[in-house]
PDB file of C-alpha atoms in Angstrom:
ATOM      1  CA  UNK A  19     -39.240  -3.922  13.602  1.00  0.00           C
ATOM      2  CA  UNK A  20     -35.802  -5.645  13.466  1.00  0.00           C
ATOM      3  CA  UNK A  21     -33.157  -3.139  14.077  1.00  0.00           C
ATOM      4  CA  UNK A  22     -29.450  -4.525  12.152  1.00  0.00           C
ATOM      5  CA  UNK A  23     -26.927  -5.109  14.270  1.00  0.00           C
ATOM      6  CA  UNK A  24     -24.742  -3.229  11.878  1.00  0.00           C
ATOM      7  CA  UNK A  25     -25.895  -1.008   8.835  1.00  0.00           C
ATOM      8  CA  UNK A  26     -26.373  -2.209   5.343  1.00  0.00           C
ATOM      9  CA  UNK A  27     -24.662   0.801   3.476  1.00  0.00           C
ATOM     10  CA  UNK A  28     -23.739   4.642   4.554  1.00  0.00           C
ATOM     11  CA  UNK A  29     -23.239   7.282   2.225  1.00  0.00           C
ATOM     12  CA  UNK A  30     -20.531   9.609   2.510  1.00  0.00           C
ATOM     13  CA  UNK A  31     -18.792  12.630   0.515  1.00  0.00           C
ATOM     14  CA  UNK A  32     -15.036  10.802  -0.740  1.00  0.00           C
ATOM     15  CA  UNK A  33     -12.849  13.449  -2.783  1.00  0.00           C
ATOM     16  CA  UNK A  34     -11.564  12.190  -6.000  1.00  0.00           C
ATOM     17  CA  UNK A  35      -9.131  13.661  -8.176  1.00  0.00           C
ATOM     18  CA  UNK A  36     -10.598  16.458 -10.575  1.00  0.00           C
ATOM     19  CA  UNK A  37      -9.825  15.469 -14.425  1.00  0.00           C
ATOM     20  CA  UNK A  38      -5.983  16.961 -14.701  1.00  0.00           C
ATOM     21  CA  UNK A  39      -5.169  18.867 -17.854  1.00  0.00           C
ATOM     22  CA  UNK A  40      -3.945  17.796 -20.950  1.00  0.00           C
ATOM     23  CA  UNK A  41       0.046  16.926 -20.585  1.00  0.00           C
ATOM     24  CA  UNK A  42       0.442  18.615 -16.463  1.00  0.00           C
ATOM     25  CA  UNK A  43       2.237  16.582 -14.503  1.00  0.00           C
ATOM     26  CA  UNK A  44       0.444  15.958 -11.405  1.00  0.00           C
ATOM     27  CA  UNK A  45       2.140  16.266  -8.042  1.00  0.00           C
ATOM     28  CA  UNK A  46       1.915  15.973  -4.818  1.00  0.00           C
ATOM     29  CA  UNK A  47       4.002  16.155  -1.600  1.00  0.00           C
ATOM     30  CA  UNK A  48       3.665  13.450   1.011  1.00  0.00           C
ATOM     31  CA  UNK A  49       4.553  15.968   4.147  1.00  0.00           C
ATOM     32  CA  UNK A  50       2.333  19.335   4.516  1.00  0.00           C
ATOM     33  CA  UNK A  51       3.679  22.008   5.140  1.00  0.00           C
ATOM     34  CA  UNK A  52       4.084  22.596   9.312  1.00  0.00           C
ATOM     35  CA  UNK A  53       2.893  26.324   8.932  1.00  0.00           C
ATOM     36  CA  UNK A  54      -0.210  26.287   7.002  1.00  0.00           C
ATOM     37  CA  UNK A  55      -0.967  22.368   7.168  1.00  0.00           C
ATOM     38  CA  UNK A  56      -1.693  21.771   3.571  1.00  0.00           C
ATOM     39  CA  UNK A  57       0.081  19.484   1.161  1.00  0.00           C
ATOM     40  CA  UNK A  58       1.385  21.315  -1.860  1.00  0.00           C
ATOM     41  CA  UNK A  59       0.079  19.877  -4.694  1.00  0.00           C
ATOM     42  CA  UNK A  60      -1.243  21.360  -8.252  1.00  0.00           C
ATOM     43  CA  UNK A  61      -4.701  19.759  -8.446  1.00  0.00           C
ATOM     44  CA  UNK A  62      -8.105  20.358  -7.449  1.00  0.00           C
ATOM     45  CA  UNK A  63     -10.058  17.269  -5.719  1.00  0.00           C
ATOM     46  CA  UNK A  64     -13.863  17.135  -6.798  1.00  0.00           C
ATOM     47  CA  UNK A  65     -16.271  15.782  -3.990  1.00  0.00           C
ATOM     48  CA  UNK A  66     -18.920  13.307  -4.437  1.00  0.00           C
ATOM     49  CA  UNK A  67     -21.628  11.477  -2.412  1.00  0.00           C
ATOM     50  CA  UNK A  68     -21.535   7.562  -2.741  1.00  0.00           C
ATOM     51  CA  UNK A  69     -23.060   4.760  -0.871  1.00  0.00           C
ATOM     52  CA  UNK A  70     -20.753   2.424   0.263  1.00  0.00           C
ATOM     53  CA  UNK A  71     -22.054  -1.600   1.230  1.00  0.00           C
ATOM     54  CA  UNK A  72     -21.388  -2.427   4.390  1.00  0.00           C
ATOM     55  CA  UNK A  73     -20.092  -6.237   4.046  1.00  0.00           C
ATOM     56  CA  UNK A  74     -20.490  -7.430   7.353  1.00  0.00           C
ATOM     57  CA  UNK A  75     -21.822 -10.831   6.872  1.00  0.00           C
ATOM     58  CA  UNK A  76     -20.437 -10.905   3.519  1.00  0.00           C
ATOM     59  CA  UNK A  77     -17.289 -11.393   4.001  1.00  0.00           C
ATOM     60  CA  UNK A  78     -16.532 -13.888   1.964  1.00  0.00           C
ATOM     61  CA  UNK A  79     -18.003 -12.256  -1.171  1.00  0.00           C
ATOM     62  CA  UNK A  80     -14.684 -10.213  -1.917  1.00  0.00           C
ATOM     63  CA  UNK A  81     -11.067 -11.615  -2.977  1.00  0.00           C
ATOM     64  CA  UNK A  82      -8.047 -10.094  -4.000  1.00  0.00           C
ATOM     65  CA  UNK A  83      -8.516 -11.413  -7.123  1.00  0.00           C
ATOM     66  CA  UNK A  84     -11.982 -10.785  -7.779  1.00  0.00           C
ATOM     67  CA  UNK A  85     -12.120  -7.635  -6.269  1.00  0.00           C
ATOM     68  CA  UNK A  86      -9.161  -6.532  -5.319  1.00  0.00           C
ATOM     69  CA  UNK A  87      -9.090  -6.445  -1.702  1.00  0.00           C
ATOM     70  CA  UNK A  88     -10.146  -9.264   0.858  1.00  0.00           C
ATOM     71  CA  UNK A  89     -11.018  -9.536   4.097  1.00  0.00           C
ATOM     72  CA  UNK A  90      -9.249 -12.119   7.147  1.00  0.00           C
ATOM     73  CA  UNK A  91      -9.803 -12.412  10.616  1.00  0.00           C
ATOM     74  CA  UNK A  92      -5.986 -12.879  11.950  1.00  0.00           C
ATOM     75  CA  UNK A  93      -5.212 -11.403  15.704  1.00  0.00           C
ATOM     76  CA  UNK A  94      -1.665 -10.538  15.674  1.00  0.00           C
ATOM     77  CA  UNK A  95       0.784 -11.252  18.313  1.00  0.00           C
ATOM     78  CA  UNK A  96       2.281  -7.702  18.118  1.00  0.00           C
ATOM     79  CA  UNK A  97      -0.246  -5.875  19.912  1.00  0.00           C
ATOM     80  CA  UNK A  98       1.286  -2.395  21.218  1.00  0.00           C
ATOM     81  CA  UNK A  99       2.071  -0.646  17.685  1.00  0.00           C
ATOM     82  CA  UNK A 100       3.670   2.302  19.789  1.00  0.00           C
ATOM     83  CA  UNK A 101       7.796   1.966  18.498  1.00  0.00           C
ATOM     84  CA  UNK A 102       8.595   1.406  15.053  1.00  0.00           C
ATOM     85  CA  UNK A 103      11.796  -0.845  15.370  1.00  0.00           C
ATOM     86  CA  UNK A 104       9.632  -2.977  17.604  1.00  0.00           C
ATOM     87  CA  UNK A 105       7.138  -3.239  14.544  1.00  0.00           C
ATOM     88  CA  UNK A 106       9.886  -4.179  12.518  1.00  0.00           C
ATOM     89  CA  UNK A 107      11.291  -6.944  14.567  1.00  0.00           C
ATOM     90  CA  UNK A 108       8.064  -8.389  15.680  1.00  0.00           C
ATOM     91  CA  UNK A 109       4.937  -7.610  13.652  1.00  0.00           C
ATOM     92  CA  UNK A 110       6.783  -7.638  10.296  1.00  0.00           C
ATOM     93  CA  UNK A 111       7.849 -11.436  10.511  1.00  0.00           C
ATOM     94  CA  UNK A 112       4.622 -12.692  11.629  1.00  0.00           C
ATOM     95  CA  UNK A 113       2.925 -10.604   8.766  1.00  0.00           C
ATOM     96  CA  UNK A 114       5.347 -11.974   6.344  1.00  0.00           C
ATOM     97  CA  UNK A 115       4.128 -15.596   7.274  1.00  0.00           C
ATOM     98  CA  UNK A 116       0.504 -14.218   7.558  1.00  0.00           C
ATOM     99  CA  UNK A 117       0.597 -12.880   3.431  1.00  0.00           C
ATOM    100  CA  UNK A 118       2.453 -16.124   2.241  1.00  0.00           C
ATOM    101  CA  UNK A 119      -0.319 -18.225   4.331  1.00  0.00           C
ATOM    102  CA  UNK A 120      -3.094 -16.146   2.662  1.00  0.00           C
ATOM    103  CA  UNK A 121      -1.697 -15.239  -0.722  1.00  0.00           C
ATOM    104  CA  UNK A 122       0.455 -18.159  -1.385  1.00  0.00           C
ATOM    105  CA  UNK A 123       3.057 -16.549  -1.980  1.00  0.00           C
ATOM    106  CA  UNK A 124       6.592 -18.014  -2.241  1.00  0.00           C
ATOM    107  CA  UNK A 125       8.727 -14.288  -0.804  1.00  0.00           C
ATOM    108  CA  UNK A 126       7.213 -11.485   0.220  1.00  0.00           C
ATOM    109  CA  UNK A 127       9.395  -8.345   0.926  1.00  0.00           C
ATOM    110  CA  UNK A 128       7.812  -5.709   3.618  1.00  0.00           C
ATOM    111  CA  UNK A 129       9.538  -2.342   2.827  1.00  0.00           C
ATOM    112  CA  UNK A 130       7.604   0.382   4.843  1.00  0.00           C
ATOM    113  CA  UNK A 131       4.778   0.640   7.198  1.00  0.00           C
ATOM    114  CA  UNK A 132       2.558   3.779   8.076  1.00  0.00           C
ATOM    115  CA  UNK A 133       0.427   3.778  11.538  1.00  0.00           C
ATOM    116  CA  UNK A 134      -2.106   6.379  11.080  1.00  0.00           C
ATOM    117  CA  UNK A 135      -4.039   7.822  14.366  1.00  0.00           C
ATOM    118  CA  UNK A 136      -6.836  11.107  13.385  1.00  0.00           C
ATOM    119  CA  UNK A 137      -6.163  14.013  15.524  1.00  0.00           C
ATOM    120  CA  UNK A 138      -7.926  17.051  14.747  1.00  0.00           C
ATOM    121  CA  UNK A 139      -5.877  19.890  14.188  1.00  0.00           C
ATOM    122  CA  UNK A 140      -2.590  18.604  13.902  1.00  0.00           C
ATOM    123  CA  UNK A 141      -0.241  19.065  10.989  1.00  0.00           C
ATOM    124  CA  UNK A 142       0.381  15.782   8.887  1.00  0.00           C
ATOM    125  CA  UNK A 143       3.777  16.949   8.441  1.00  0.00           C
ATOM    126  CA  UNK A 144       5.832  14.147   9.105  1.00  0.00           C
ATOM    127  CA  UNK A 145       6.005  10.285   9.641  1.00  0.00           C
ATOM    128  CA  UNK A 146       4.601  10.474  12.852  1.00  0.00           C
ATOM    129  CA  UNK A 147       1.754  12.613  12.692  1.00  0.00           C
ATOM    130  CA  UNK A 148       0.374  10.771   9.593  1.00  0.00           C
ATOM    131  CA  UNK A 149      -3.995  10.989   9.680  1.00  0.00           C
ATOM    132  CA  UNK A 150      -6.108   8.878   7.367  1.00  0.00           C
ATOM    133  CA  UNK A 151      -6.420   9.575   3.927  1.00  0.00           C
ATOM    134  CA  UNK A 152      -9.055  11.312   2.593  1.00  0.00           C
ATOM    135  CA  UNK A 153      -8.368  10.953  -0.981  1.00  0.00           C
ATOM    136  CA  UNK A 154      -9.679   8.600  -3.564  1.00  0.00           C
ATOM    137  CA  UNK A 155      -6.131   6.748  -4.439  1.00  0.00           C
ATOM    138  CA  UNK A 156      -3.987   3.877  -5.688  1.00  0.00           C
ATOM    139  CA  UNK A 157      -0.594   3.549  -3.792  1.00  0.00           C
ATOM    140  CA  UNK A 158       1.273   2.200  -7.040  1.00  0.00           C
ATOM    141  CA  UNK A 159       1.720   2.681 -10.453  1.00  0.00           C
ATOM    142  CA  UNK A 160       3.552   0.613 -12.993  1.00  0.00           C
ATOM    143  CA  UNK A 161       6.229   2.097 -13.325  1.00  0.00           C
ATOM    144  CA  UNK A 162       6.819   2.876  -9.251  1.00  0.00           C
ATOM    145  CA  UNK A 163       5.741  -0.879  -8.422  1.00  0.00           C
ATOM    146  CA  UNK A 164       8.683  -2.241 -10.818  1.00  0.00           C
ATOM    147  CA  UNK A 165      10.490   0.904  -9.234  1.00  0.00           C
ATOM    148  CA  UNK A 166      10.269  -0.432  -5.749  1.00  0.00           C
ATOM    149  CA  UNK A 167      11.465  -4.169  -7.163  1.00  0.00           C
ATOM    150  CA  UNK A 168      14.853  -2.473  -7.752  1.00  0.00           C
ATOM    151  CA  UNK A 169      14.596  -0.149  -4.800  1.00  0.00           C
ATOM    152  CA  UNK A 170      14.362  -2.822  -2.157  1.00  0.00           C
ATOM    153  CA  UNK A 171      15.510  -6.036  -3.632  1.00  0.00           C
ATOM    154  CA  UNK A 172      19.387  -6.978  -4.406  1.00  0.00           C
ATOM    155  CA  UNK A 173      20.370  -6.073  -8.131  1.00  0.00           C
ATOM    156  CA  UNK A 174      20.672 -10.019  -8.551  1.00  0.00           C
ATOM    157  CA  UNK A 175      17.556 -11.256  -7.654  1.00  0.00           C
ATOM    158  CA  UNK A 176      15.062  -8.683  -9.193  1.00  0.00           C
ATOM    159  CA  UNK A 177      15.477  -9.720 -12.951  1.00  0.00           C
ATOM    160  CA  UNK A 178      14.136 -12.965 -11.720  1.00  0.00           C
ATOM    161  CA  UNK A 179      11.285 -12.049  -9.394  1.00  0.00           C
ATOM    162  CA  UNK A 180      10.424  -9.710 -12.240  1.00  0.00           C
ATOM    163  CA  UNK A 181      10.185 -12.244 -15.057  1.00  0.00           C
ATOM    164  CA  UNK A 182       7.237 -14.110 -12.802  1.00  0.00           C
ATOM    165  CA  UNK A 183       3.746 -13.012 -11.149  1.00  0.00           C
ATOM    166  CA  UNK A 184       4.648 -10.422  -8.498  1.00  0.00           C
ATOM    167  CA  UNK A 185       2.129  -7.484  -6.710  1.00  0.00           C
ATOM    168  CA  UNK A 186       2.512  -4.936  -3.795  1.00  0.00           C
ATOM    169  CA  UNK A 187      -0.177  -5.290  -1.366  1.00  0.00           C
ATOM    170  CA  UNK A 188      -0.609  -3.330   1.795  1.00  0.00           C
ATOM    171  CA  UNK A 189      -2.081  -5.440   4.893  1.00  0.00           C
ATOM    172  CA  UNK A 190      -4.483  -3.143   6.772  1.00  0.00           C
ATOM    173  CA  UNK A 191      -5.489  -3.186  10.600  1.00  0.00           C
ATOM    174  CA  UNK A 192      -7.005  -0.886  13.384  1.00  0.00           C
ATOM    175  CA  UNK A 193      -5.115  -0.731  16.467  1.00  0.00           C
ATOM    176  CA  UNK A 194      -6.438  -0.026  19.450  1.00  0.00           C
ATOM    177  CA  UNK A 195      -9.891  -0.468  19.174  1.00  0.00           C
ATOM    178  CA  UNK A 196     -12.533  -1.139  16.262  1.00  0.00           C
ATOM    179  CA  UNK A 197     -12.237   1.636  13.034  1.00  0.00           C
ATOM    180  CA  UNK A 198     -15.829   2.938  13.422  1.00  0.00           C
ATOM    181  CA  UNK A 199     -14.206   6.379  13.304  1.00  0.00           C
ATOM    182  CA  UNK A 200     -13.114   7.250   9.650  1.00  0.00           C
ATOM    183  CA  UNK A 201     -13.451   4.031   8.205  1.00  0.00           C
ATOM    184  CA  UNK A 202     -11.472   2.211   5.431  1.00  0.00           C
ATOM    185  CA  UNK A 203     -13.588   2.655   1.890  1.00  0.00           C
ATOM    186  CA  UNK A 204     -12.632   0.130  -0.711  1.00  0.00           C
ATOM    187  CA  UNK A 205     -13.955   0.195  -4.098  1.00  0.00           C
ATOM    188  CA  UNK A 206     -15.029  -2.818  -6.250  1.00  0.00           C
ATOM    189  CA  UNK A 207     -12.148  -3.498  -8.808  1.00  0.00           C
ATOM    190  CA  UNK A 208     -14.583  -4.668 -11.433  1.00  0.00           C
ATOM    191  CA  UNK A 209     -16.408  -1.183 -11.948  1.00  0.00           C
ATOM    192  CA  UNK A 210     -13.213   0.372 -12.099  1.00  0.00           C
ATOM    193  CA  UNK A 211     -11.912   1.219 -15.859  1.00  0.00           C
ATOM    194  CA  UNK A 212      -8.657   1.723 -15.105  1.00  0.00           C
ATOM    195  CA  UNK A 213      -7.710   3.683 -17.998  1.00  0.00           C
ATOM    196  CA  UNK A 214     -10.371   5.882 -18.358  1.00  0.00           C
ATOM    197  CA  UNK A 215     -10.536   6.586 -14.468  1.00  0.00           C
ATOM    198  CA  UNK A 216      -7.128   6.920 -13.247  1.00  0.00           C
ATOM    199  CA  UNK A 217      -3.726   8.797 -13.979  1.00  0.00           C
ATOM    200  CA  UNK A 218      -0.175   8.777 -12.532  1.00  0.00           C
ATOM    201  CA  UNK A 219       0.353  11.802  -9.793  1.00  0.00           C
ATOM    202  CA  UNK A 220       3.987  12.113  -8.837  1.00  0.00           C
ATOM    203  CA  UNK A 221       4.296  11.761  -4.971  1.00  0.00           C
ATOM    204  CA  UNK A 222       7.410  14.480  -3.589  1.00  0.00           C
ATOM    205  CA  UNK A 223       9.151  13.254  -0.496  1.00  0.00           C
ATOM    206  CA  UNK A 224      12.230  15.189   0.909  1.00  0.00           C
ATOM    207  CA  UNK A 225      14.498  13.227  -0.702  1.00  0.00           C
ATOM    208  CA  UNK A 226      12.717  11.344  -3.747  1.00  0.00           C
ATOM    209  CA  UNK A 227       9.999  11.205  -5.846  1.00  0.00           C
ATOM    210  CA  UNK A 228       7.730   8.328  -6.195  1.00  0.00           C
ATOM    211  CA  UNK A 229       4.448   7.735  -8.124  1.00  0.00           C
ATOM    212  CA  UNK A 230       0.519   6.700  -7.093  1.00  0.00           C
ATOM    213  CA  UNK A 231      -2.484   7.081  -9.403  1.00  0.00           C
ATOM    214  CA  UNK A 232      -4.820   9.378  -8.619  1.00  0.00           C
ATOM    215  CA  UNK A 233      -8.737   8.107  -9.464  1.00  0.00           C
ATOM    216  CA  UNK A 234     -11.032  10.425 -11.324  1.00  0.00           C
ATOM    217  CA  UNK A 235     -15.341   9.692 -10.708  1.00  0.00           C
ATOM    218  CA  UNK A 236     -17.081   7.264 -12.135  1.00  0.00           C
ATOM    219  CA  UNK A 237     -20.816   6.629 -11.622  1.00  0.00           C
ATOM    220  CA  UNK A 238     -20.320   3.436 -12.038  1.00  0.00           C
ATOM    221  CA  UNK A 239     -17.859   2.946  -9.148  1.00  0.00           C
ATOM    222  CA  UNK A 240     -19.401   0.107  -6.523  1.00  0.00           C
ATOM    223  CA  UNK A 241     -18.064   1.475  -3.023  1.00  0.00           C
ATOM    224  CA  UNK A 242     -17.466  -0.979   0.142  1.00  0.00           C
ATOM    225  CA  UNK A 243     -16.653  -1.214   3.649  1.00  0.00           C
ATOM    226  CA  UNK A 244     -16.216  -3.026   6.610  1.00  0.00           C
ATOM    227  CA  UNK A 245     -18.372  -1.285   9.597  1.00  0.00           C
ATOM    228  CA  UNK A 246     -16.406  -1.441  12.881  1.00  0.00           C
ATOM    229  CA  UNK A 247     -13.166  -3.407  11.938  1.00  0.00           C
ATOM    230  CA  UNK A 248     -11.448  -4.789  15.205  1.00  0.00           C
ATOM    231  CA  UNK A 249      -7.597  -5.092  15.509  1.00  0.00           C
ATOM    232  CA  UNK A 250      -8.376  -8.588  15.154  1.00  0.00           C
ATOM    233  CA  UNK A 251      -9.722  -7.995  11.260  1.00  0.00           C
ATOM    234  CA  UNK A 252      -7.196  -7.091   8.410  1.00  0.00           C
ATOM    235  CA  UNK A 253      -8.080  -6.208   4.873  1.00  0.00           C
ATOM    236  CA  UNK A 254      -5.556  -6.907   2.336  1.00  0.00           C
ATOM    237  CA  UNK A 255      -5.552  -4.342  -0.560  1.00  0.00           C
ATOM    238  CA  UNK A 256      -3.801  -4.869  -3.897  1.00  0.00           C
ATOM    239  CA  UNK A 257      -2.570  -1.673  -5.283  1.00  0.00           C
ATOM    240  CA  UNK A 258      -0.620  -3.583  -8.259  1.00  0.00           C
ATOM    241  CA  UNK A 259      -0.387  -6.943 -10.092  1.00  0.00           C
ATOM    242  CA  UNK A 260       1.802  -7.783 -13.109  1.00  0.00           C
ATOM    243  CA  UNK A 261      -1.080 -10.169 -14.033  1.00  0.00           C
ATOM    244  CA  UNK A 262      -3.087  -7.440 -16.287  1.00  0.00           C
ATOM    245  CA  UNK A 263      -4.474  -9.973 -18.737  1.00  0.00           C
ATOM    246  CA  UNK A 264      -7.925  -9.056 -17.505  1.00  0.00           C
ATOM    247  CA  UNK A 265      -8.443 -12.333 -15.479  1.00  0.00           C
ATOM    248  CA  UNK A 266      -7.618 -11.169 -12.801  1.00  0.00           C
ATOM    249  CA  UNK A 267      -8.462  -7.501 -10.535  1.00  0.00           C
ATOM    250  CA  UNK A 268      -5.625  -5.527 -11.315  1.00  0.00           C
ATOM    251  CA  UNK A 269      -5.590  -2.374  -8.664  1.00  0.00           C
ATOM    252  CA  UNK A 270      -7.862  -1.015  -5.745  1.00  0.00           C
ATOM    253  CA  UNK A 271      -8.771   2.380  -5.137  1.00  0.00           C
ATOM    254  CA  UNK A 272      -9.478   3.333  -1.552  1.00  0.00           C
ATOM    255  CA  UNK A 273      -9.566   5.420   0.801  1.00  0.00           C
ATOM    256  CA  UNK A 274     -10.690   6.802   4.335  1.00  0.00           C
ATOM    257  CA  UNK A 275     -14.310   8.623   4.608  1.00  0.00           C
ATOM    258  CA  UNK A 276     -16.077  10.414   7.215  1.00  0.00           C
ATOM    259  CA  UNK A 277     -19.286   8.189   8.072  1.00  0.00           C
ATOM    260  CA  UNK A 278     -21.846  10.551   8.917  1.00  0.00           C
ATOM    261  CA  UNK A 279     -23.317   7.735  10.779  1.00  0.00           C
ATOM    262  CA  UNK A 280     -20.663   7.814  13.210  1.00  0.00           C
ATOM    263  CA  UNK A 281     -21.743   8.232  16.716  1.00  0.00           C
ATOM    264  CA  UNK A 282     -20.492  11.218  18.898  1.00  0.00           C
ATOM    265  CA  UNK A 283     -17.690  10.237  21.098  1.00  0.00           C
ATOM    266  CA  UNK A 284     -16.870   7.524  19.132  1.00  0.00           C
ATOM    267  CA  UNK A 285     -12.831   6.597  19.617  1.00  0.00           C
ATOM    268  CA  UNK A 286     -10.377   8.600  17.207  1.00  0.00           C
ATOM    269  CA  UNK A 287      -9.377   6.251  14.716  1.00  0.00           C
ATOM    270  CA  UNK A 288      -5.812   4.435  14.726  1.00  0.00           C
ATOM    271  CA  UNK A 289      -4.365   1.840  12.510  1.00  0.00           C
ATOM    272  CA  UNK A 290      -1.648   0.414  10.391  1.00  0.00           C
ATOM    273  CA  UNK A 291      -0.871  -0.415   6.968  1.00  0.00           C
ATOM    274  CA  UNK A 292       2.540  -2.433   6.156  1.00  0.00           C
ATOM    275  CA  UNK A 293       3.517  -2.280   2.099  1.00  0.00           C
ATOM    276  CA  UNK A 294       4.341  -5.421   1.055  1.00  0.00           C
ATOM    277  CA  UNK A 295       6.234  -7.074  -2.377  1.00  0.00           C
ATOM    278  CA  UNK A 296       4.511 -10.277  -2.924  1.00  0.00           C
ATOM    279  CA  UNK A 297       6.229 -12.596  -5.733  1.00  0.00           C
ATOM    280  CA  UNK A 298       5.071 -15.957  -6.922  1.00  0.00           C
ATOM    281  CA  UNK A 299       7.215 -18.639  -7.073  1.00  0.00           C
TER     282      UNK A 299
END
């Protein structure tokens, strides 16, 4: 018998969002709290086991616009990931070129990035101790991606870049070494019903408030992932598109997962996502 080089599918528990009550406002804040390590927040998250197709050798079978997420083989020249104003200066201009090249895009504005490294027992309480998410989620609504128009572009040009095609898409990578350890889950955009499956959850930082959508379960919900991701790999993920005529994928909920398949010893897992306005010319 032929063993795979790589598996076809693993299943995994991923924790949605339970089904919030009729007119709560959802919340939650970004930073736990450095005492008890929990994020305050006012819902309950409601675990379920999925299988999730491993694409490997299928690469090509998934586009933003299909989809809603797509897979590249780009090695970056920005390599270290270890200072963030060195990310800035370096890896956010070639990105920049990288989304236009891939997207064809005419601007595209980077306005944050998160790197993300697991480490068992300590607090995700700030910026710098961020750990993978473990939480079925959207990074944008509507109303925050139009938000974050005005937030980060000058008061003269965002009437204009608003009038045409524009989305925010986060460019994903491991660093380091391959993401075998808490892997990237992506789900399928067309077995998503986006109004019957997700909901705005307000997102508290220090100083602000922003807005996500939190994703309820759906049976129908067609999970993917990418075994073993090398820094060489990205994955671009569309969390909004002002295209929502229904020709095109629209959103994609994701999320990190434990693979149970995941050999002892394996390497912690590190990466980076940058956030990234994309408008169309």
């Amino acid at each position: 018998m032929t063993v795979p080089i790589t598996p076809v599918s693993t299943t995994a528990t991923l924790s949605y969002f339970s089904d919030p009550p009729d007119g709560v406002r959802i919340y939650q804040c970004i930073n736990a709290d450095p005492k008890t390590g929990i994020h305050d927040k006012n819902w309950t998250p409601a675990d379920k086991d999925v299988v999730l197709e491993n694409l490997r050798g299928k690469e090509d079978s998934v586009t933003l616009d299909t989809c809603g997420f797509q897979y590249f083989k780009r090695p970056s020249k920005h390599v270290s990931f270890l200072n963030d104003s060195e990310i800035e200066q370096e890896y956010y201009p070639e990105s920049i070129e990288l989304i236009k090249e891939l997207t064809g895009a005419g601007k595209v504005v980077i306005f944050d990035h998160t790197i993300r490294r697991r480490r068992p027992g300590l607090s995700d309480d700030n910026p710098q101790h961020r750990q993978p998410v473990a939480q079925v989620h959207v990074d944008q609504t509507t109303a925050s991606a139009i938000a974050r128009v005005h937030r980060h572009l000058p008061a003269s040009e965002a009437p204009a870049l608003l009038s045409k095609r524009f989305q925010l898409i986060n460019l994903w990578r491991p660093i380091s070494h391959a993401a075998v350890d808490w892997p990237l889950g992506l789900c399928d955009y067309r077995s998503v019903d986006v109004e019957k499956d997700t909901f705005p959850v307000a997102l508290v930082y220090p100083d602000r408030e922003g807005q996500t959508l939190g994703v309820k379960y759906n049976p129908n919900h067609r999970w993917k992932y990418f075994h073993a991701m090398t820094p060489d790999e990205i994955v671009l993920i569309k969390c909004f598109d002002s295209v929502q005529d229904g020709s095109v994928a629209r959103l994609t909920p994701h999320t990190g997962f434990k693979d149970p398949a995941t050999p002892e010893g394996t390497p912690l897992r590190e990466s980076i996502e940058l956030r990234a306005l994309v408008f169309y010319d």
